[in-house]
mmCIF file of C-alpha atoms and ligand atoms in Angstrom:
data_model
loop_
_atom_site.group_PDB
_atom_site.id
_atom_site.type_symbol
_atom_site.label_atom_id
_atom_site.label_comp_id
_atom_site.label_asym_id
_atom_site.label_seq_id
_atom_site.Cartn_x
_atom_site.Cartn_y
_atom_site.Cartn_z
ATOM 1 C CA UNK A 1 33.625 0.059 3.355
ATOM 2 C CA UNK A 2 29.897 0.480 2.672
ATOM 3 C CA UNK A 3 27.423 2.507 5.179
ATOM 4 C CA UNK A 4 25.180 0.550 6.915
ATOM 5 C CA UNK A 5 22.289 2.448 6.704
ATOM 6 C CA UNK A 6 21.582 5.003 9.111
ATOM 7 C CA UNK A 7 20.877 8.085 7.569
ATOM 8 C CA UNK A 8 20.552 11.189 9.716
ATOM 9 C CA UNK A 9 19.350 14.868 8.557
ATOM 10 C CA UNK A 10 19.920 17.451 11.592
ATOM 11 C CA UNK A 11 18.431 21.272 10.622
ATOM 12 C CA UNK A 12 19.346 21.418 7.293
ATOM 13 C CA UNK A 13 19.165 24.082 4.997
ATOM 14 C CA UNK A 14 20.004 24.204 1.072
ATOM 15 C CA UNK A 15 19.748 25.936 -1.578
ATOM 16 C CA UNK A 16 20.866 25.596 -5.335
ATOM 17 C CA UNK A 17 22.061 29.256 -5.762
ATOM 18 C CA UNK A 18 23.118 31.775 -2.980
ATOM 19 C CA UNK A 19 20.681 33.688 -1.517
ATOM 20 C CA UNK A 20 17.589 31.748 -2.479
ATOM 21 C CA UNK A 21 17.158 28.726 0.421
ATOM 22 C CA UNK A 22 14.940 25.922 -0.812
ATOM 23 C CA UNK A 23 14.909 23.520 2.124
ATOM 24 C CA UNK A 24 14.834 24.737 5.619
ATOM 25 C CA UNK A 25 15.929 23.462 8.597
ATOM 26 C CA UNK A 26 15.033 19.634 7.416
ATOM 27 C CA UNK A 27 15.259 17.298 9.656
ATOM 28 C CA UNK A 28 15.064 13.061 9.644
ATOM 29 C CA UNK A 29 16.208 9.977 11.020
ATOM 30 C CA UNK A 30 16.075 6.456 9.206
ATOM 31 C CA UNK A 31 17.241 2.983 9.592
ATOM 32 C CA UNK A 32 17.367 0.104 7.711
ATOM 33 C CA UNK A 33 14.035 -1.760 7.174
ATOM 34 C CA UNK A 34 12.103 1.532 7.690
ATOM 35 C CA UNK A 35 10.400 3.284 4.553
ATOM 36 C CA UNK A 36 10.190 6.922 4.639
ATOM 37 C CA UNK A 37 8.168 8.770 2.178
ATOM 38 C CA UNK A 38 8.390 12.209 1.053
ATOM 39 C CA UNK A 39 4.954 13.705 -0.488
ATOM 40 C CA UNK A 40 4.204 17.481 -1.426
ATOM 41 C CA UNK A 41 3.222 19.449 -4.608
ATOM 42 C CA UNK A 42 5.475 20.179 -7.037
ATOM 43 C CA UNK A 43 8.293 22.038 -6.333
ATOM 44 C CA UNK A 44 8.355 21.478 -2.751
ATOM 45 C CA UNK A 45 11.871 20.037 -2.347
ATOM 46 C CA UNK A 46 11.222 16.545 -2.535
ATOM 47 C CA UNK A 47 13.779 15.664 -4.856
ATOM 48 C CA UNK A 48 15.942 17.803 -3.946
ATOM 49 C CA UNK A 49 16.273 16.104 -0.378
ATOM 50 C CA UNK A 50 17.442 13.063 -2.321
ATOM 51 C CA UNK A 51 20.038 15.107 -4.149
ATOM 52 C CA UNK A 52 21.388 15.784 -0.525
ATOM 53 C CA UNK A 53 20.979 12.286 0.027
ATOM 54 C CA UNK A 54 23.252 11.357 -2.700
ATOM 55 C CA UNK A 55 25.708 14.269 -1.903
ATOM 56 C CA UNK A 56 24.713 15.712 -5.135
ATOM 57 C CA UNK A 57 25.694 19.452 -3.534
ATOM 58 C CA UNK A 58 26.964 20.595 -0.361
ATOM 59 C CA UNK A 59 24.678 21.815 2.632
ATOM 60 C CA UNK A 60 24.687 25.290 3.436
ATOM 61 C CA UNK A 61 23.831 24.321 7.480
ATOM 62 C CA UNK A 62 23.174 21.656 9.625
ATOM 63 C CA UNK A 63 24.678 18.110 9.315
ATOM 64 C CA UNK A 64 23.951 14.895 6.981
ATOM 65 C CA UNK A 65 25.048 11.789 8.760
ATOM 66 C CA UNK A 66 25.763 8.149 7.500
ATOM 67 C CA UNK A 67 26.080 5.655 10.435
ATOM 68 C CA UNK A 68 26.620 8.841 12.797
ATOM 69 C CA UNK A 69 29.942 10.437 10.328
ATOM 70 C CA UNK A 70 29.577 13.474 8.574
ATOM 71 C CA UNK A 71 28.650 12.862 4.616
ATOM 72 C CA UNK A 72 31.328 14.920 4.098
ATOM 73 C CA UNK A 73 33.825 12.818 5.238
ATOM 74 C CA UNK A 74 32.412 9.584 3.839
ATOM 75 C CA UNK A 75 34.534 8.591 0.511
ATOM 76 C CA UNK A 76 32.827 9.631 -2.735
ATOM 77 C CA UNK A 77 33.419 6.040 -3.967
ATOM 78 C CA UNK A 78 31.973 4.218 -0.703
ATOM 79 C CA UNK A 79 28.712 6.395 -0.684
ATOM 80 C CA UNK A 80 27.958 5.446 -4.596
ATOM 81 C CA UNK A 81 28.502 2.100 -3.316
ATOM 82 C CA UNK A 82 26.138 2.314 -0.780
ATOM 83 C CA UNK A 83 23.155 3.657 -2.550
ATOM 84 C CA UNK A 84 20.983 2.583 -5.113
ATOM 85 C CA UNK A 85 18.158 4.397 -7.073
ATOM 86 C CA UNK A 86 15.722 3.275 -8.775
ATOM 87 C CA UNK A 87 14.155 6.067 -10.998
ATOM 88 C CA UNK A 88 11.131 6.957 -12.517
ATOM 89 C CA UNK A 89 12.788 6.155 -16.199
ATOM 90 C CA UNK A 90 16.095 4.110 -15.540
ATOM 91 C CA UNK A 91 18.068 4.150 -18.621
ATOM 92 C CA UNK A 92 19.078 0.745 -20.339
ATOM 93 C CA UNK A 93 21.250 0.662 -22.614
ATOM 94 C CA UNK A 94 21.799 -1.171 -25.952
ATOM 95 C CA UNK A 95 23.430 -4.577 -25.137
ATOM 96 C CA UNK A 96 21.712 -7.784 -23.599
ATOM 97 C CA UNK A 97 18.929 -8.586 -21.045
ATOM 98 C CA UNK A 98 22.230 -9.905 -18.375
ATOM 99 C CA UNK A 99 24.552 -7.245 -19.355
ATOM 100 C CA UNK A 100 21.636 -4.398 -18.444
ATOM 101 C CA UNK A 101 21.154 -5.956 -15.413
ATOM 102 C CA UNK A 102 24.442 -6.982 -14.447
ATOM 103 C CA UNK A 103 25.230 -2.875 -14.828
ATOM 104 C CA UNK A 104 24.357 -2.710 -11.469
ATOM 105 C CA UNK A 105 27.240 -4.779 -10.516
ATOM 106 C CA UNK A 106 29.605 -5.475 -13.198
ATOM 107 C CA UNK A 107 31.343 -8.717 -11.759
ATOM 108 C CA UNK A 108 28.093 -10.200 -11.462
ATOM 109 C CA UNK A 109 28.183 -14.081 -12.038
ATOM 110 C CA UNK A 110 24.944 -15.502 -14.473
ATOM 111 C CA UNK A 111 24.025 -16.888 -11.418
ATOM 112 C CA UNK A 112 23.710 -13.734 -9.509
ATOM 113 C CA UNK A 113 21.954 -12.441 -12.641
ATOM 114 C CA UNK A 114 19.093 -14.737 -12.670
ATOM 115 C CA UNK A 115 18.560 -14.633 -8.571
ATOM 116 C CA UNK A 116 18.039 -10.831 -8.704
ATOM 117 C CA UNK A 117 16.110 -10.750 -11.954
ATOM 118 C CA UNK A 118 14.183 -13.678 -9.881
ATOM 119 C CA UNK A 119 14.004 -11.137 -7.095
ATOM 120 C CA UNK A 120 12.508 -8.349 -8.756
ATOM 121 C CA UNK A 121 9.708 -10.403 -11.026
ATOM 122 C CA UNK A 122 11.774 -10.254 -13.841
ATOM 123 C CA UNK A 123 12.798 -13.514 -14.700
ATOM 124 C CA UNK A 124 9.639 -14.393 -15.874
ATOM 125 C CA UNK A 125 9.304 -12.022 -18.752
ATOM 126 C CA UNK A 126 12.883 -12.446 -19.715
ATOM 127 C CA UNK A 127 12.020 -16.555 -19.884
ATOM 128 C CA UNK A 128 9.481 -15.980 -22.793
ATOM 129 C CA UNK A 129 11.652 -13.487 -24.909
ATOM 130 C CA UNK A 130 13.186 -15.149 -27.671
ATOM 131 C CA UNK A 131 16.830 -15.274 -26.389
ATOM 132 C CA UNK A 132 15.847 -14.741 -22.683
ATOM 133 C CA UNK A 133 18.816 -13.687 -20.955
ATOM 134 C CA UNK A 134 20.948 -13.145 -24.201
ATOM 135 C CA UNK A 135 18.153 -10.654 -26.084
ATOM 136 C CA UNK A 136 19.452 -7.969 -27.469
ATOM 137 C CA UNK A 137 17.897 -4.487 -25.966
ATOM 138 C CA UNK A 138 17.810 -1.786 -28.510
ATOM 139 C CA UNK A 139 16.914 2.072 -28.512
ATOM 140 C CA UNK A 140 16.957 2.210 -24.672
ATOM 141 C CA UNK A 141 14.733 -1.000 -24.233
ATOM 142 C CA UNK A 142 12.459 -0.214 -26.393
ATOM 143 C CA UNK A 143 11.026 -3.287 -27.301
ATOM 144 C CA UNK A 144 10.009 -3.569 -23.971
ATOM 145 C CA UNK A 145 6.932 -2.345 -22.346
ATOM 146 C CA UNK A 146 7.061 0.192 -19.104
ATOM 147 C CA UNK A 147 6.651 -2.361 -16.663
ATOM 148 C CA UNK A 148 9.384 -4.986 -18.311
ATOM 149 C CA UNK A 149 11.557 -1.756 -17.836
ATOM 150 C CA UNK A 150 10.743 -1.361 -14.530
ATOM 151 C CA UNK A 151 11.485 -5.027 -13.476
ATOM 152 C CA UNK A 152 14.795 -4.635 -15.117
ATOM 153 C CA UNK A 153 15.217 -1.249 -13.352
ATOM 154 C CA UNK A 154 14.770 -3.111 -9.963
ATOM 155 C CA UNK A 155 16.556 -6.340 -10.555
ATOM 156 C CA UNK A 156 19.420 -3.879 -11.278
ATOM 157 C CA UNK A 157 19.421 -2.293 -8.064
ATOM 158 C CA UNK A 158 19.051 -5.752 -6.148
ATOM 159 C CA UNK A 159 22.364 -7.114 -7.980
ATOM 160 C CA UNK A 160 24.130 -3.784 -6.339
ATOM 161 C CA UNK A 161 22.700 -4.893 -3.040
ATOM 162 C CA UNK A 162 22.987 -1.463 -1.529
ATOM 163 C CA UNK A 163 21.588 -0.753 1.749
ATOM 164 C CA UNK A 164 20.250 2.584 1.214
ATOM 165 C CA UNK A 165 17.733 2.744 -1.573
ATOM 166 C CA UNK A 166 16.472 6.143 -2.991
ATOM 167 C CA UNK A 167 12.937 5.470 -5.299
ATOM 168 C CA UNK A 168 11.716 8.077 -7.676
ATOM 169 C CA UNK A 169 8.097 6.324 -8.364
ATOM 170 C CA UNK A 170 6.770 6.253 -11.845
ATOM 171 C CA UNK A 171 4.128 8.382 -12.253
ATOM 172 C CA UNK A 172 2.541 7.084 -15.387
ATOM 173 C CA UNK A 173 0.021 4.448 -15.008
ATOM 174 C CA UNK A 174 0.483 0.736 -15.862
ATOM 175 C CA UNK A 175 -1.699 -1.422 -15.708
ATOM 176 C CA UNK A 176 -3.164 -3.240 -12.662
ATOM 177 C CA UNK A 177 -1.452 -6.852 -12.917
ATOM 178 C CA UNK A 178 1.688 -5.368 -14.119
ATOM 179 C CA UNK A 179 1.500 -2.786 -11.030
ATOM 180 C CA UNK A 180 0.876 -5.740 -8.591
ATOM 181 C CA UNK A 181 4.225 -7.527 -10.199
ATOM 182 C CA UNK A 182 6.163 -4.406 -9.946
ATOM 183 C CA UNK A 183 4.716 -3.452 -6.656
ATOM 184 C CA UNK A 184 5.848 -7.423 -5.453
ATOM 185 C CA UNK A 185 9.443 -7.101 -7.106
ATOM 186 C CA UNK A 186 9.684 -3.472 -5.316
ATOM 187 C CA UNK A 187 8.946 -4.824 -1.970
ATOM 188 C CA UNK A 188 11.488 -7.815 -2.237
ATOM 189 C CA UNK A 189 13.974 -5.288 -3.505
ATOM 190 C CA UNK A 190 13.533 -3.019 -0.081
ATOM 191 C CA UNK A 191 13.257 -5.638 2.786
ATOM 192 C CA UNK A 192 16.093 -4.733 4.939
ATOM 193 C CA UNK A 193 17.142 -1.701 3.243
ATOM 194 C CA UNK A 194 16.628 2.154 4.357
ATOM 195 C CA UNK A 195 14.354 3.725 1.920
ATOM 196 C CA UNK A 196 13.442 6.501 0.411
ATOM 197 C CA UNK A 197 10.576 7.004 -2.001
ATOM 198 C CA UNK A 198 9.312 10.194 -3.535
ATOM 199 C CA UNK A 199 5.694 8.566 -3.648
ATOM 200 C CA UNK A 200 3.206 9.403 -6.621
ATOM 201 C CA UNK A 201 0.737 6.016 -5.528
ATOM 202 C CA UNK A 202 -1.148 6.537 -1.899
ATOM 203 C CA UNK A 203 -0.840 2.724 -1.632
ATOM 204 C CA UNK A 204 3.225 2.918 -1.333
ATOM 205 C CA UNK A 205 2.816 6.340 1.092
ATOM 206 C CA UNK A 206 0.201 4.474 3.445
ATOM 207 C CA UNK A 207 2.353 1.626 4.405
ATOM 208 C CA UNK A 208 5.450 3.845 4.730
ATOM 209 C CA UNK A 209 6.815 3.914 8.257
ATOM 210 C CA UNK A 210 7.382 7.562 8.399
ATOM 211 C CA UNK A 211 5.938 10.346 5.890
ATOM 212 C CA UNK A 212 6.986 13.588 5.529
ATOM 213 C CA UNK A 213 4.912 16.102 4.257
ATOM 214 C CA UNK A 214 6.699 19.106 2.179
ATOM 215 C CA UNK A 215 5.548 22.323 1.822
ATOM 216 C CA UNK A 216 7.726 25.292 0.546
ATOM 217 C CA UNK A 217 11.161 23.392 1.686
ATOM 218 C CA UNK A 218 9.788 22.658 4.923
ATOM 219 C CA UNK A 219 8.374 19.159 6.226
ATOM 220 C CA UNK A 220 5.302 20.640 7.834
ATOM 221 C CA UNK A 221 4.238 17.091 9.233
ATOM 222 C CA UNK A 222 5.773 13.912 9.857
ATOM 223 C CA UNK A 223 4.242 10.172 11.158
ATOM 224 C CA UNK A 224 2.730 7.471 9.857
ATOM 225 C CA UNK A 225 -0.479 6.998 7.961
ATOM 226 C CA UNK A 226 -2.768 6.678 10.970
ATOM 227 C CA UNK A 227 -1.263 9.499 12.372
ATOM 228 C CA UNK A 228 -1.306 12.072 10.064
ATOM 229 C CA UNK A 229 -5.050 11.393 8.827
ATOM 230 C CA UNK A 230 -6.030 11.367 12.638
ATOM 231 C CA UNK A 231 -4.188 14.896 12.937
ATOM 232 C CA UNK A 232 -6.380 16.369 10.198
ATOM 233 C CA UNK A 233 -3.707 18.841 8.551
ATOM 234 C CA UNK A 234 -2.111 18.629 5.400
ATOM 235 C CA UNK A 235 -1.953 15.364 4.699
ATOM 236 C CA UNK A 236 -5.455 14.635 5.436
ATOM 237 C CA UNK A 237 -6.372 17.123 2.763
ATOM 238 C CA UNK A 238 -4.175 15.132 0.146
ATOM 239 C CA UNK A 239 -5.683 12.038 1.542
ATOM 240 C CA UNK A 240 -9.482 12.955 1.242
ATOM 241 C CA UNK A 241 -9.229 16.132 -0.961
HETATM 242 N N1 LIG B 301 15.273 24.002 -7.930
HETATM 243 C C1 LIG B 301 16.326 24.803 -8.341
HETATM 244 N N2 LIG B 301 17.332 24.214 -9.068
HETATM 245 C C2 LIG B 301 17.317 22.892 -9.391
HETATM 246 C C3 LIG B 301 16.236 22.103 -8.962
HETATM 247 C C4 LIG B 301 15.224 22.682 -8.233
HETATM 248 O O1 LIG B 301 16.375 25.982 -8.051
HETATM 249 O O2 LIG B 301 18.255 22.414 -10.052
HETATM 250 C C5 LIG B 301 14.189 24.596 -7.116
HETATM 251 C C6 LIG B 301 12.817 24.465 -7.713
HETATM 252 C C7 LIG B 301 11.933 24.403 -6.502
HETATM 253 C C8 LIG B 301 12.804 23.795 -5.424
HETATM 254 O O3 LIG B 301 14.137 23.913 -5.889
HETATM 255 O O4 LIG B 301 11.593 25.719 -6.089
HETATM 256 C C9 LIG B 301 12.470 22.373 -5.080
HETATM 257 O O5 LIG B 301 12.534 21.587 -6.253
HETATM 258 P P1 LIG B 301 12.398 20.003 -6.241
HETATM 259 O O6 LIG B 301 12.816 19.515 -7.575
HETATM 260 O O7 LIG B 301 13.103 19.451 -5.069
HETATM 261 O O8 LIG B 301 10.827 19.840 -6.036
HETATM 262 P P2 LIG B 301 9.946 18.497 -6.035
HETATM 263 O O9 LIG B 301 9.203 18.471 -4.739
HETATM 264 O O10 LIG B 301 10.783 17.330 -6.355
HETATM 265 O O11 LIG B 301 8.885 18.789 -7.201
HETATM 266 P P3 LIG B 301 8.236 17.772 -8.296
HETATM 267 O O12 LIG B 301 7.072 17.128 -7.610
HETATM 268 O O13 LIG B 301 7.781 18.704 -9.374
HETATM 269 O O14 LIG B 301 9.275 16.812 -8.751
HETATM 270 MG MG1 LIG B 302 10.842 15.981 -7.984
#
């Protein structure tokens, strides 16, 4: 059985080697249909807070909580289920346009192939390549350009359907109609869904229901937008600075 989506942090503290803590006492609550973004300079622990996310290592204190039972106890299989990530370079593989897609989910009927790739913004691309569906991908997609790979990236995750979604933003620019089309498949791909984005674009941290603000392992501010610019701390300085 899949989580649903409630994903609960309560004082958490982490680190990758003994003796040298790298997130303290984090703490967060999300549901599904809220966005919450994590922004900080590098090295603050943003990542790693999605590593926790995915059970990638073990908490030294505090609890992690999916649907209100410990992460621990949650079955390895169930939680891979359950989340999807989509990250800054998603690897494709050689094989076809459907068969790269349909990685996400590897009983996937055509059918269910073309609605996600319709989903994410996909489908039109892969319309106007010379075998559509059945083009071969070669040296990791290669032949396509960084937003084709993104599309693909997303349709995969929507085929999984998971309800918790972890995004690792691309950092590297595209350009601005191709952003707009990825931006459009992104927020088709997340209605419904808990999220959580590592944000590199202020446009995807303003309209985030919750951002957390890391500084040395610890979220020094959380709230939305509005409030974080009206409380004139850290954020603020990102914002204006
Ligand atoms: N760290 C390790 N081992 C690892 C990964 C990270 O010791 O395998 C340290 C580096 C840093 C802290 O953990 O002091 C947080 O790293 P993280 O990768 O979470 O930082 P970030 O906020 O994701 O930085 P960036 O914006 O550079 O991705
Ligand atoms: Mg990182």
């Amino acid at each position: 059985t899949r989580v649903l989506g409630d994903v609960v942090f309560e004082n958490v503290d982490f680190g990758y080697t003994e003796g040298k803590i790298v997130l303290h006492d984090v703490a967060l609550y999300a549901k599904p249909g809220q966005k919450i973004a994590f922004v900080g300079s590098t090295g603050a622990g943003k990542t790693t807070i999605t590593n926790l996310i995915n059970r990638f290592y073990p908490i030294m204190d505090g609890k992690i909580r999916y649907d209100g039972i410990n992460i621990n106890k949650i079955h390895k299989s169930d939680l891979r289920q359950s989340l999807g990530i989509v990250l800054q370079d998603t690897h494709l593989f050689t094989g076809t346009v459907a068969e790269n897609i349909r990685y996400g989910k590897l009983d996937a009927t055509d059918e269910e192939v073309i609605k996600a790739a319709k989903l994410a913004n996909a489908d039109g691309f892969i319309q106007h390549l010379p075998e559509g569906y059945n083009s071969i991908l070669t040296g990791d997609g290669g032949s396509l350009s960084q937003g084709q790979r993104q599309l693909l990236a997303i349709a995969r995750a929507a085929i999984a359907n998971p309800p918790v979604l972890i995004l690792d933003e691309a950092t590297s620019s595209i350009d601005t109609r191709t952003e707009a089309i990825v931006q459009q498949g992104m927020d088709r791909l997340m209605e419904g869904r808990t999220v959580f984005v590592i944000a590199h674009r202020l446009s995807t941290v303003k309209n985030s229901d919750v951002i957390m603000v890391l500084e040395q392992g610890r979220i020094i501010e959380k709230g939305s937008h509005n409030d974080l610019i009206m409380q004139k701390g850290k954020y603020y300085q990102l914002y204006t600075g």
